mmCIF file of C-alpha atoms in Angstrom:
data_model
loop_
_atom_site.group_PDB
_atom_site.id
_atom_site.type_symbol
_atom_site.label_atom_id
_atom_site.label_comp_id
_atom_site.label_asym_id
_atom_site.label_seq_id
_atom_site.Cartn_x
_atom_site.Cartn_y
_atom_site.Cartn_z
ATOM 1 C CA UNK A 1 127.806 38.624 67.537
ATOM 2 C CA UNK A 2 129.750 39.414 70.680
ATOM 3 C CA UNK A 3 130.421 43.119 71.259
ATOM 4 C CA UNK A 4 133.993 44.108 72.026
ATOM 5 C CA UNK A 5 135.434 47.199 73.650
ATOM 6 C CA UNK A 6 138.519 47.279 71.404
ATOM 7 C CA UNK A 7 138.505 45.784 67.902
ATOM 8 C CA UNK A 8 141.672 43.924 66.915
ATOM 9 C CA UNK A 9 142.076 44.108 63.142
ATOM 10 C CA UNK A 10 143.898 42.062 60.564
ATOM 11 C CA UNK A 11 144.512 43.358 57.027
ATOM 12 C CA UNK A 12 144.715 41.057 54.007
ATOM 13 C CA UNK A 13 146.656 42.726 51.205
ATOM 14 C CA UNK A 14 148.882 45.515 52.507
ATOM 15 C CA UNK A 15 149.593 47.204 49.170
ATOM 16 C CA UNK A 16 149.672 50.890 48.257
ATOM 17 C CA UNK A 17 146.062 51.645 49.274
ATOM 18 C CA UNK A 18 146.850 50.708 52.879
ATOM 19 C CA UNK A 19 149.968 52.833 53.274
ATOM 20 C CA UNK A 20 148.183 56.123 53.925
ATOM 21 C CA UNK A 21 144.560 56.035 52.705
ATOM 22 C CA UNK A 22 143.367 53.356 55.091
ATOM 23 C CA UNK A 23 145.939 51.283 57.006
ATOM 24 C CA UNK A 24 146.986 53.778 59.706
ATOM 25 C CA UNK A 25 143.346 54.508 60.539
ATOM 26 C CA UNK A 26 143.026 51.055 62.076
ATOM 27 C CA UNK A 27 145.588 51.857 64.758
ATOM 28 C CA UNK A 28 144.941 55.592 65.166
ATOM 29 C CA UNK A 29 141.204 55.715 65.870
ATOM 30 C CA UNK A 30 139.711 55.045 69.282
ATOM 31 C CA UNK A 31 138.981 51.467 70.380
ATOM 32 C CA UNK A 32 140.843 49.982 67.399
ATOM 33 C CA UNK A 33 144.152 48.133 67.046
ATOM 34 C CA UNK A 34 145.935 46.704 64.028
ATOM 35 C CA UNK A 35 147.416 43.403 65.224
ATOM 36 C CA UNK A 36 148.185 41.462 62.027
ATOM 37 C CA UNK A 37 148.834 42.016 58.310
ATOM 38 C CA UNK A 38 149.126 39.679 55.352
ATOM 39 C CA UNK A 39 150.703 39.897 51.915
ATOM 40 C CA UNK A 40 151.648 37.005 49.638
ATOM 41 C CA UNK A 41 155.183 38.376 49.454
ATOM 42 C CA UNK A 42 156.469 37.553 52.956
ATOM 43 C CA UNK A 43 159.293 40.098 52.780
ATOM 44 C CA UNK A 44 156.873 42.924 51.937
ATOM 45 C CA UNK A 45 154.456 41.781 54.642
ATOM 46 C CA UNK A 46 157.248 41.860 57.222
ATOM 47 C CA UNK A 47 158.374 45.292 55.999
ATOM 48 C CA UNK A 48 154.863 46.730 56.320
ATOM 49 C CA UNK A 49 154.482 45.261 59.800
ATOM 50 C CA UNK A 50 157.818 46.740 60.871
ATOM 51 C CA UNK A 51 157.075 50.226 59.485
ATOM 52 C CA UNK A 52 153.576 50.353 60.989
ATOM 53 C CA UNK A 53 154.532 48.745 64.300
ATOM 54 C CA UNK A 54 152.274 45.712 63.782
ATOM 55 C CA UNK A 55 153.028 42.677 65.904
ATOM 56 C CA UNK A 56 152.209 39.878 63.443
ATOM 57 C CA UNK A 57 152.575 39.363 59.702
ATOM 58 C CA UNK A 58 151.619 36.484 57.436
ATOM 59 C CA UNK A 59 152.040 35.413 53.802
ATOM 60 C CA UNK A 60 148.959 33.169 53.989
ATOM 61 C CA UNK A 61 145.501 34.737 54.315
ATOM 62 C CA UNK A 62 143.959 31.740 56.074
ATOM 63 C CA UNK A 63 146.486 31.999 58.893
ATOM 64 C CA UNK A 64 145.491 35.617 59.530
ATOM 65 C CA UNK A 65 141.777 34.867 59.257
ATOM 66 C CA UNK A 66 141.990 32.066 61.793
ATOM 67 C CA UNK A 67 144.308 33.823 64.227
ATOM 68 C CA UNK A 68 142.433 33.949 67.566
ATOM 69 C CA UNK A 69 143.824 37.431 68.269
ATOM 70 C CA UNK A 70 142.160 38.884 65.140
ATOM 71 C CA UNK A 71 138.558 40.017 65.742
ATOM 72 C CA UNK A 72 137.739 41.507 62.318
ATOM 73 C CA UNK A 73 139.349 41.571 58.872
ATOM 74 C CA UNK A 74 139.897 44.351 56.330
ATOM 75 C CA UNK A 75 140.308 42.953 52.798
ATOM 76 C CA UNK A 76 142.416 45.292 50.663
ATOM 77 C CA UNK A 77 143.375 42.947 47.822
ATOM 78 C CA UNK A 78 142.314 43.408 44.176
ATOM 79 C CA UNK A 79 138.635 42.507 43.597
ATOM 80 C CA UNK A 80 139.236 39.011 42.218
ATOM 81 C CA UNK A 81 139.831 37.700 45.760
ATOM 82 C CA UNK A 82 137.331 39.855 47.683
ATOM 83 C CA UNK A 83 134.528 37.277 47.653
ATOM 84 C CA UNK A 84 136.804 34.333 48.490
ATOM 85 C CA UNK A 85 138.485 36.019 51.453
ATOM 86 C CA UNK A 86 135.287 37.649 52.720
ATOM 87 C CA UNK A 87 133.411 34.347 52.690
ATOM 88 C CA UNK A 88 136.253 32.539 54.448
ATOM 89 C CA UNK A 89 136.409 35.280 57.076
ATOM 90 C CA UNK A 90 132.671 35.289 57.774
ATOM 91 C CA UNK A 91 132.602 31.494 57.999
ATOM 92 C CA UNK A 92 135.383 31.808 60.574
ATOM 93 C CA UNK A 93 132.967 33.914 62.624
ATOM 94 C CA UNK A 94 134.537 37.308 61.946
ATOM 95 C CA UNK A 95 133.137 40.565 60.477
ATOM 96 C CA UNK A 96 134.520 41.913 57.197
ATOM 97 C CA UNK A 97 135.355 45.371 55.866
ATOM 98 C CA UNK A 98 136.142 45.023 52.154
ATOM 99 C CA UNK A 99 137.679 47.412 49.635
ATOM 100 C CA UNK A 100 135.640 48.769 46.759
ATOM 101 C CA UNK A 101 134.274 47.728 44.403
ATOM 102 C CA UNK A 102 132.818 45.075 46.704
ATOM 103 C CA UNK A 103 133.654 42.286 44.221
ATOM 104 C CA UNK A 104 134.230 41.754 40.501
ATOM 105 C CA UNK A 105 130.508 41.586 39.778
ATOM 106 C CA UNK A 106 127.047 41.656 41.314
ATOM 107 C CA UNK A 107 126.816 37.867 41.387
ATOM 108 C CA UNK A 108 129.854 37.622 43.689
ATOM 109 C CA UNK A 109 128.363 40.354 45.891
ATOM 110 C CA UNK A 110 125.137 38.375 46.278
ATOM 111 C CA UNK A 111 127.087 35.314 47.387
ATOM 112 C CA UNK A 112 128.927 37.429 49.962
ATOM 113 C CA UNK A 113 125.600 38.743 51.271
ATOM 114 C CA UNK A 114 124.171 35.221 51.394
ATOM 115 C CA UNK A 115 127.074 34.040 53.568
ATOM 116 C CA UNK A 116 126.735 37.151 55.764
ATOM 117 C CA UNK A 117 123.090 36.237 56.340
ATOM 118 C CA UNK A 118 123.960 32.575 56.897
ATOM 119 C CA UNK A 119 126.714 33.272 59.443
ATOM 120 C CA UNK A 120 125.309 36.403 61.069
ATOM 121 C CA UNK A 121 128.591 38.190 60.336
ATOM 122 C CA UNK A 122 128.307 41.778 59.065
ATOM 123 C CA UNK A 123 130.084 43.056 55.963
ATOM 124 C CA UNK A 124 130.875 46.672 55.083
ATOM 125 C CA UNK A 125 132.280 48.214 51.891
ATOM 126 C CA UNK A 126 134.997 50.901 51.836
ATOM 127 C CA UNK A 127 133.051 53.678 50.087
ATOM 128 C CA UNK A 128 134.440 56.420 52.307
ATOM 129 C CA UNK A 129 132.997 59.389 50.396
ATOM 130 C CA UNK A 130 129.834 58.808 52.387
ATOM 131 C CA UNK A 131 131.745 60.216 55.395
ATOM 132 C CA UNK A 132 133.847 63.034 53.882
ATOM 133 C CA UNK A 133 133.040 66.704 54.666
ATOM 134 C CA UNK A 134 132.422 67.965 51.097
ATOM 135 C CA UNK A 135 130.112 65.082 50.230
ATOM 136 C CA UNK A 136 128.235 65.379 53.503
ATOM 137 C CA UNK A 137 127.800 69.098 52.808
ATOM 138 C CA UNK A 138 126.262 68.350 49.407
ATOM 139 C CA UNK A 139 123.856 65.943 51.106
ATOM 140 C CA UNK A 140 122.973 68.625 53.673
ATOM 141 C CA UNK A 141 122.352 71.171 50.883
ATOM 142 C CA UNK A 142 120.048 68.766 49.042
ATOM 143 C CA UNK A 143 118.116 67.895 52.198
ATOM 144 C CA UNK A 144 117.792 71.565 53.234
ATOM 145 C CA UNK A 145 116.210 72.482 49.875
ATOM 146 C CA UNK A 146 119.122 74.744 48.868
ATOM 147 C CA UNK A 147 118.475 74.076 45.157
ATOM 148 C CA UNK A 148 114.887 72.916 45.507
ATOM 149 C CA UNK A 149 113.717 69.491 44.427
ATOM 150 C CA UNK A 150 116.543 67.598 42.650
ATOM 151 C CA UNK A 151 115.682 66.861 39.025
ATOM 152 C CA UNK A 152 118.802 65.707 37.209
ATOM 153 C CA UNK A 153 122.321 64.505 37.943
ATOM 154 C CA UNK A 154 125.170 64.405 35.435
ATOM 155 C CA UNK A 155 128.634 62.875 35.768
ATOM 156 C CA UNK A 156 131.646 63.674 33.596
ATOM 157 C CA UNK A 157 134.906 61.843 34.267
ATOM 158 C CA UNK A 158 137.415 62.167 31.449
ATOM 159 C CA UNK A 159 141.078 61.281 32.009
ATOM 160 C CA UNK A 160 144.131 60.745 29.801
ATOM 161 C CA UNK A 161 145.498 57.224 29.419
ATOM 162 C CA UNK A 162 148.526 56.393 31.536
ATOM 163 C CA UNK A 163 149.024 53.123 29.625
ATOM 164 C CA UNK A 164 150.010 54.564 26.218
ATOM 165 C CA UNK A 165 153.673 53.603 26.381
ATOM 166 C CA UNK A 166 153.279 50.546 28.612
ATOM 167 C CA UNK A 167 153.485 46.874 27.751
ATOM 168 C CA UNK A 168 150.628 44.709 29.082
ATOM 169 C CA UNK A 169 152.838 43.222 31.792
ATOM 170 C CA UNK A 170 153.637 46.762 33.009
ATOM 171 C CA UNK A 171 149.997 47.866 33.311
ATOM 172 C CA UNK A 172 148.036 48.136 36.532
ATOM 173 C CA UNK A 173 145.617 45.319 37.391
ATOM 174 C CA UNK A 174 142.717 47.783 37.099
ATOM 175 C CA UNK A 175 142.577 47.305 33.308
ATOM 176 C CA UNK A 176 142.325 43.510 33.376
ATOM 177 C CA UNK A 177 138.668 42.456 33.845
ATOM 178 C CA UNK A 178 139.511 38.995 35.174
ATOM 179 C CA UNK A 179 141.066 40.760 38.179
ATOM 180 C CA UNK A 180 139.069 43.982 38.527
ATOM 181 C CA UNK A 181 135.723 43.117 36.951
ATOM 182 C CA UNK A 182 136.116 45.899 34.383
ATOM 183 C CA UNK A 183 138.458 48.792 33.676
ATOM 184 C CA UNK A 184 139.109 52.152 35.343
ATOM 185 C CA UNK A 185 135.335 52.635 35.177
ATOM 186 C CA UNK A 186 134.861 49.966 37.850
ATOM 187 C CA UNK A 187 137.546 51.491 40.057
ATOM 188 C CA UNK A 188 136.401 55.119 39.812
ATOM 189 C CA UNK A 189 132.736 55.222 38.765
ATOM 190 C CA UNK A 190 131.998 52.858 41.648
ATOM 191 C CA UNK A 191 132.739 55.748 44.051
ATOM 192 C CA UNK A 192 130.437 58.051 42.107
ATOM 193 C CA UNK A 193 127.498 55.659 41.896
ATOM 194 C CA UNK A 194 127.819 54.654 45.520
ATOM 195 C CA UNK A 195 127.751 58.291 46.589
ATOM 196 C CA UNK A 196 124.700 59.004 44.430
ATOM 197 C CA UNK A 197 123.010 55.980 46.031
ATOM 198 C CA UNK A 198 123.708 57.647 49.401
ATOM 199 C CA UNK A 199 122.568 61.067 48.174
ATOM 200 C CA UNK A 200 119.572 60.345 45.943
ATOM 201 C CA UNK A 201 118.579 56.787 46.800
ATOM 202 C CA UNK A 202 119.130 53.449 45.048
ATOM 203 C CA UNK A 203 119.181 53.248 41.251
ATOM 204 C CA UNK A 204 116.180 51.318 39.902
ATOM 205 C CA UNK A 205 116.750 51.634 36.134
ATOM 206 C CA UNK A 206 120.118 51.727 34.348
ATOM 207 C CA UNK A 207 121.421 51.401 30.811
ATOM 208 C CA UNK A 208 124.837 51.959 29.315
ATOM 209 C CA UNK A 209 127.097 51.490 26.327
ATOM 210 C CA UNK A 210 130.738 50.604 26.922
ATOM 211 C CA UNK A 211 133.478 50.408 24.310
ATOM 212 C CA UNK A 212 137.228 50.141 23.895
ATOM 213 C CA UNK A 213 138.257 53.086 21.735
ATOM 214 C CA UNK A 214 142.044 53.078 22.069
ATOM 215 C CA UNK A 215 142.815 49.346 22.156
ATOM 216 C CA UNK A 216 145.448 49.760 24.846
ATOM 217 C CA UNK A 217 144.157 46.990 27.131
ATOM 218 C CA UNK A 218 141.342 44.391 27.352
ATOM 219 C CA UNK A 219 138.879 46.405 29.477
ATOM 220 C CA UNK A 220 136.440 49.066 28.309
ATOM 221 C CA UNK A 221 137.929 52.571 28.225
ATOM 222 C CA UNK A 222 134.835 54.647 27.359
ATOM 223 C CA UNK A 223 131.321 54.429 28.829
ATOM 224 C CA UNK A 224 128.135 56.452 28.462
ATOM 225 C CA UNK A 225 124.957 55.757 30.392
ATOM 226 C CA UNK A 226 121.623 56.809 31.838
ATOM 227 C CA UNK A 227 119.840 55.797 35.007
ATOM 228 C CA UNK A 228 116.948 56.630 37.316
ATOM 229 C CA UNK A 229 116.924 56.695 41.110
ATOM 230 C CA UNK A 230 114.015 55.429 43.179
ATOM 231 C CA UNK A 231 113.567 59.063 44.267
ATOM 232 C CA UNK A 232 112.693 59.924 40.647
ATOM 233 C CA UNK A 233 115.931 61.807 39.879
ATOM 234 C CA UNK A 234 117.276 60.873 36.443
ATOM 235 C CA UNK A 235 120.979 60.664 35.674
ATOM 236 C CA UNK A 236 123.367 60.661 32.734
ATOM 237 C CA UNK A 237 127.115 60.293 32.550
ATOM 238 C CA UNK A 238 130.185 59.861 30.400
ATOM 239 C CA UNK A 239 133.493 58.289 31.343
ATOM 240 C CA UNK A 240 136.557 58.251 29.111
ATOM 241 C CA UNK A 241 139.994 57.106 30.227
ATOM 242 C CA UNK A 242 141.884 57.695 26.952
ATOM 243 C CA UNK A 243 141.197 61.370 26.179
ATOM 244 C CA UNK A 244 143.689 64.200 25.725
ATOM 245 C CA UNK A 245 144.806 66.209 28.751
ATOM 246 C CA UNK A 246 142.968 69.221 27.358
ATOM 247 C CA UNK A 247 139.675 67.322 27.735
ATOM 248 C CA UNK A 248 140.256 66.240 31.323
ATOM 249 C CA UNK A 249 137.137 66.621 33.495
ATOM 250 C CA UNK A 250 135.975 65.524 36.943
ATOM 251 C CA UNK A 251 132.543 66.924 37.665
ATOM 252 C CA UNK A 252 129.201 65.934 39.155
ATOM 253 C CA UNK A 253 126.324 68.357 38.554
ATOM 254 C CA UNK A 254 123.001 68.148 40.381
ATOM 255 C CA UNK A 255 120.257 70.290 38.875
ATOM 256 C CA UNK A 256 117.312 71.230 41.074
ATOM 257 C CA UNK A 257 114.224 73.395 40.672
ATOM 258 C CA UNK A 258 116.040 76.407 42.171
ATOM 259 C CA UNK A 259 119.658 75.961 41.053
ATOM 260 C CA UNK A 260 122.626 73.631 40.674
ATOM 261 C CA UNK A 261 125.376 72.100 42.790
ATOM 262 C CA UNK A 262 128.655 71.238 41.050
ATOM 263 C CA UNK A 263 131.525 69.354 42.682
ATOM 264 C CA UNK A 264 134.423 67.052 41.793
ATOM 265 C CA UNK A 265 134.661 63.468 42.975
ATOM 266 C CA UNK A 266 138.427 62.879 42.856
ATOM 267 C CA UNK A 267 140.284 66.205 42.618
ATOM 268 C CA UNK A 268 139.106 67.578 45.996
ATOM 269 C CA UNK A 269 138.034 70.941 44.578
ATOM 270 C CA UNK A 270 135.324 73.261 45.872
ATOM 271 C CA UNK A 271 131.600 72.656 46.073
ATOM 272 C CA UNK A 272 129.811 75.322 43.961
ATOM 273 C CA UNK A 273 126.166 76.293 44.445
ATOM 274 C CA UNK A 274 124.533 78.385 41.712
ATOM 275 C CA UNK A 275 121.107 79.932 42.453
ATOM 276 C CA UNK A 276 119.319 83.219 41.818
ATOM 277 C CA UNK A 277 121.299 84.606 44.757
ATOM 278 C CA UNK A 278 124.569 84.019 42.865
ATOM 279 C CA UNK A 279 127.413 81.509 43.030
ATOM 280 C CA UNK A 280 128.813 80.335 46.366
ATOM 281 C CA UNK A 281 131.973 78.198 46.606
ATOM 282 C CA UNK A 282 132.947 76.178 49.661
ATOM 283 C CA UNK A 283 136.235 74.394 50.316
ATOM 284 C CA UNK A 284 136.773 71.402 52.596
ATOM 285 C CA UNK A 285 139.644 69.458 54.144
ATOM 286 C CA UNK A 286 139.770 65.676 54.292
ATOM 287 C CA UNK A 287 141.158 63.599 57.164
ATOM 288 C CA UNK A 288 144.846 62.673 56.887
ATOM 289 C CA UNK A 289 143.860 59.053 56.254
ATOM 290 C CA UNK A 290 140.912 59.429 53.922
ATOM 291 C CA UNK A 291 139.132 56.242 55.056
ATOM 292 C CA UNK A 292 139.408 57.149 58.729
ATOM 293 C CA UNK A 293 135.866 58.470 59.274
ATOM 294 C CA UNK A 294 134.344 55.360 57.722
ATOM 295 C CA UNK A 295 136.608 52.981 59.640
ATOM 296 C CA UNK A 296 135.549 54.763 62.834
ATOM 297 C CA UNK A 297 131.918 54.074 61.941
ATOM 298 C CA UNK A 298 132.672 50.375 61.425
ATOM 299 C CA UNK A 299 134.412 50.196 64.807
ATOM 300 C CA UNK A 300 131.513 52.056 66.450
ATOM 301 C CA UNK A 301 129.010 49.590 65.003
ATOM 302 C CA UNK A 302 131.080 46.619 66.133
ATOM 303 C CA UNK A 303 131.125 48.122 69.628
ATOM 304 C CA UNK A 304 127.376 48.765 69.576
ATOM 305 C CA UNK A 305 127.756 52.541 69.773
ATOM 306 C CA UNK A 306 126.883 53.577 66.205
ATOM 307 C CA UNK A 307 126.061 52.537 62.657
ATOM 308 C CA UNK A 308 128.148 52.480 59.476
ATOM 309 C CA UNK A 309 126.614 54.132 56.399
ATOM 310 C CA UNK A 310 128.389 51.915 53.831
ATOM 311 C CA UNK A 311 127.129 48.352 54.038
ATOM 312 C CA UNK A 312 127.474 45.204 51.985
ATOM 313 C CA UNK A 313 123.914 45.720 50.781
ATOM 314 C CA UNK A 314 124.618 49.225 49.467
ATOM 315 C CA UNK A 315 127.967 48.093 48.033
ATOM 316 C CA UNK A 316 126.220 45.314 46.123
ATOM 317 C CA UNK A 317 123.728 47.798 44.672
ATOM 318 C CA UNK A 318 126.621 49.787 43.231
ATOM 319 C CA UNK A 319 128.127 46.663 41.669
ATOM 320 C CA UNK A 320 124.781 45.908 39.994
ATOM 321 C CA UNK A 321 124.812 49.368 38.387
ATOM 322 C CA UNK A 322 128.393 48.915 37.142
ATOM 323 C CA UNK A 323 127.544 45.517 35.624
ATOM 324 C CA UNK A 324 124.521 46.900 33.793
ATOM 325 C CA UNK A 325 126.471 49.866 32.417
ATOM 326 C CA UNK A 326 129.091 47.670 30.695
ATOM 327 C CA UNK A 327 126.876 44.666 29.890
ATOM 328 C CA UNK A 328 126.968 45.254 26.129
ATOM 329 C CA UNK A 329 130.789 45.049 26.143
ATOM 330 C CA UNK A 330 131.269 41.952 28.276
ATOM 331 C CA UNK A 331 128.274 39.717 27.546
ATOM 332 C CA UNK A 332 129.392 38.847 23.973
ATOM 333 C CA UNK A 333 132.910 38.000 25.225
ATOM 334 C CA UNK A 334 131.551 35.833 28.030
ATOM 335 C CA UNK A 335 129.067 34.003 25.814
ATOM 336 C CA UNK A 336 131.870 33.135 23.368
ATOM 337 C CA UNK A 337 134.318 31.980 26.038
#
């Protein structure tokens, strides 16, 4: 693949996630320009382009992919089109940066990786926690033996339902498995499992039980599971997206031989270290555009000056874990369809 000094980006799917979290990073970081955007609604595509000072806009993804002025493509659509657009982009000879989860399921991820290998085009996944200060600090603490050898990790993510008074047509696409692959678990737990892959190594064993307790939508709303990392660390977790506000929880706990580290994944609270020396809390600030550090790594790798820590291979591993955790819920439905 030819190395470029400045990467000219196109974005497919300029919805809410691209307004602040990711989109501006592509034109604010060094050696990067955002030259084209696409959304199926032409009026909204034109509006985004105007507000973000982007020269070109399209309502057809293929036109953006094949534009000779676009060097690389960021896919920010819902997961049901990730594989299709990524494969088309790579076959057009262009690298891909795709939103998380990487696809609806592990099978689609494997096909994306196969085409990446076939075409020689790299693919990265937008798991930006691998580059955020708090999460890097936790990694540093683990590697510096601050709590001794890690033994256990536990995840608790419990959130109230926002869909209680909504009709199906008013609900977010995240709760429709044909679009998202699963429910809120796929959207949120994917971040957690990807980070633990980064922190403790790939997961080699995983088992889960998923259920729909509230009946508000088709996807699972409650999941419990256990897993084991190649490093030997064992994990357990519970996710519930229909609990009462009084039960709300966002916490990852790593237990080591000398203490524990506790931190949130989504609420941007403090990192707490508890050892025989007492409890220490550390606060951190994120970049204005939370994906910016990861996008910079992608640009650096494309320019031959660095490496990105979130690849298609690691993104696919996370999708495998998600699939295994909810297998009991979806396999009966799929076998009867």
